[in-house]
């Protein structure tokens, strides 16, 4: 069983729709990260969470430590949001364990 | 904004050859990492480096691999006697404390 599970694996939506990507994990963590990977391969850090909720522009990330679950939301989605979104958990001080990623496609 | 820089962006090497992947972390960062992503698979942790020594490594990081910080700016990953299955995207990351990590754009390694 994977330590970090994301759903859905693929998501296609129309521009303007509200998007939710889910992440569940089975191990103890010190923090959870949401990352964005574009077709060229580069990885950008979006959020690091250890509790509660964070917001940056149209992106919102939440985490429930008791349920070992996190969600990434995108409001008013746009084609430029199309990318792979990756959940990764920090075990201890350094090592990140990654989920498989969710490929998001936003159609105009 | 400071960035983690990786070179080359694409490296093609014959099987059995040695390859060195280079990274310039953000200048005031103290923690350095290497990850790899085989095509179509998830990103995997290879190694973390702090205070001039390896602080943690994965099962993947066997004797074929080594890391070095040869000067004050570079952080390198050496792969000896490359195999076909070493073909992957290799990401370097750095952080001022243990988290969060800033990633480079990656080096695509192709072993022929």
JSON list of C-alpha atoms in Angstrom, two decimals, chain A residues 25-62:
[
{"chain": "A", "resi": 25, "resn": "UNK", "atom": "CA", "xyz": [-1.56, 9.34, 4.01]},
{"chain": "A", "resi": 26, "resn": "UNK", "atom": "CA", "xyz": [-0.89, 6.44, 6.32]},
{"chain": "A", "resi": 27, "resn": "UNK", "atom": "CA", "xyz": [2.28, 7.48, 8.14]},
{"chain": "A", "resi": 28, "resn": "UNK", "atom": "CA", "xyz": [3.18, 9.99, 10.82]},
{"chain": "A", "resi": 29, "resn": "UNK", "atom": "CA", "xyz": [4.20, 13.28, 9.32]},
{"chain": "A", "resi": 30, "resn": "UNK", "atom": "CA", "xyz": [5.79, 16.54, 10.38]},
{"chain": "A", "resi": 31, "resn": "UNK", "atom": "CA", "xyz": [4.29, 18.48, 7.46]},
{"chain": "A", "resi": 32, "resn": "UNK", "atom": "CA", "xyz": [2.42, 18.03, 4.19]},
{"chain": "A", "resi": 33, "resn": "UNK", "atom": "CA", "xyz": [3.31, 19.71, 0.92]},
{"chain": "A", "resi": 34, "resn": "UNK", "atom": "CA", "xyz": [1.34, 20.46, -2.20]},
{"chain": "A", "resi": 35, "resn": "UNK", "atom": "CA", "xyz": [3.51, 20.80, -5.30]},
{"chain": "A", "resi": 36, "resn": "UNK", "atom": "CA", "xyz": [2.82, 21.66, -8.92]},
{"chain": "A", "resi": 37, "resn": "UNK", "atom": "CA", "xyz": [4.64, 20.00, -11.82]},
{"chain": "A", "resi": 38, "resn": "UNK", "atom": "CA", "xyz": [4.32, 21.48, -15.31]},
{"chain": "A", "resi": 39, "resn": "UNK", "atom": "CA", "xyz": [4.77, 19.56, -18.57]},
{"chain": "A", "resi": 40, "resn": "UNK", "atom": "CA", "xyz": [8.42, 20.59, -18.77]},
{"chain": "A", "resi": 41, "resn": "UNK", "atom": "CA", "xyz": [8.98, 18.71, -15.53]},
{"chain": "A", "resi": 42, "resn": "UNK", "atom": "CA", "xyz": [9.89, 21.49, -13.12]},
{"chain": "A", "resi": 43, "resn": "UNK", "atom": "CA", "xyz": [8.42, 21.32, -9.62]},
{"chain": "A", "resi": 44, "resn": "UNK", "atom": "CA", "xyz": [7.07, 24.32, -7.74]},
{"chain": "A", "resi": 45, "resn": "UNK", "atom": "CA", "xyz": [6.13, 24.28, -4.08]},
{"chain": "A", "resi": 46, "resn": "UNK", "atom": "CA", "xyz": [2.60, 25.59, -3.50]},
{"chain": "A", "resi": 47, "resn": "UNK", "atom": "CA", "xyz": [1.95, 25.00, 0.19]},
{"chain": "A", "resi": 48, "resn": "UNK", "atom": "CA", "xyz": [3.46, 23.47, 3.28]},
{"chain": "A", "resi": 49, "resn": "UNK", "atom": "CA", "xyz": [0.92, 22.60, 5.97]},
{"chain": "A", "resi": 50, "resn": "UNK", "atom": "CA", "xyz": [1.11, 21.13, 9.43]},
{"chain": "A", "resi": 51, "resn": "UNK", "atom": "CA", "xyz": [-2.41, 22.08, 10.51]},
{"chain": "A", "resi": 52, "resn": "UNK", "atom": "CA", "xyz": [-5.51, 23.98, 9.46]},
{"chain": "A", "resi": 53, "resn": "UNK", "atom": "CA", "xyz": [-5.81, 25.83, 6.21]},
{"chain": "A", "resi": 54, "resn": "UNK", "atom": "CA", "xyz": [-3.74, 28.05, 3.92]},
{"chain": "A", "resi": 55, "resn": "UNK", "atom": "CA", "xyz": [-4.80, 30.26, 1.02]},
{"chain": "A", "resi": 56, "resn": "UNK", "atom": "CA", "xyz": [-2.77, 31.78, -1.79]},
{"chain": "A", "resi": 57, "resn": "UNK", "atom": "CA", "xyz": [-4.70, 33.53, -4.51]},
{"chain": "A", "resi": 58, "resn": "UNK", "atom": "CA", "xyz": [-7.19, 31.04, -5.97]},
{"chain": "A", "resi": 59, "resn": "UNK", "atom": "CA", "xyz": [-5.56, 28.08, -4.23]},
{"chain": "A", "resi": 60, "resn": "UNK", "atom": "CA", "xyz": [-6.64, 26.75, -0.85]},
{"chain": "A", "resi": 61, "resn": "UNK", "atom": "CA", "xyz": [-5.08, 23.85, 1.03]},
{"chain": "A", "resi": 62, "resn": "UNK", "atom": "CA", "xyz": [-6.52, 22.17, 4.09]}
]
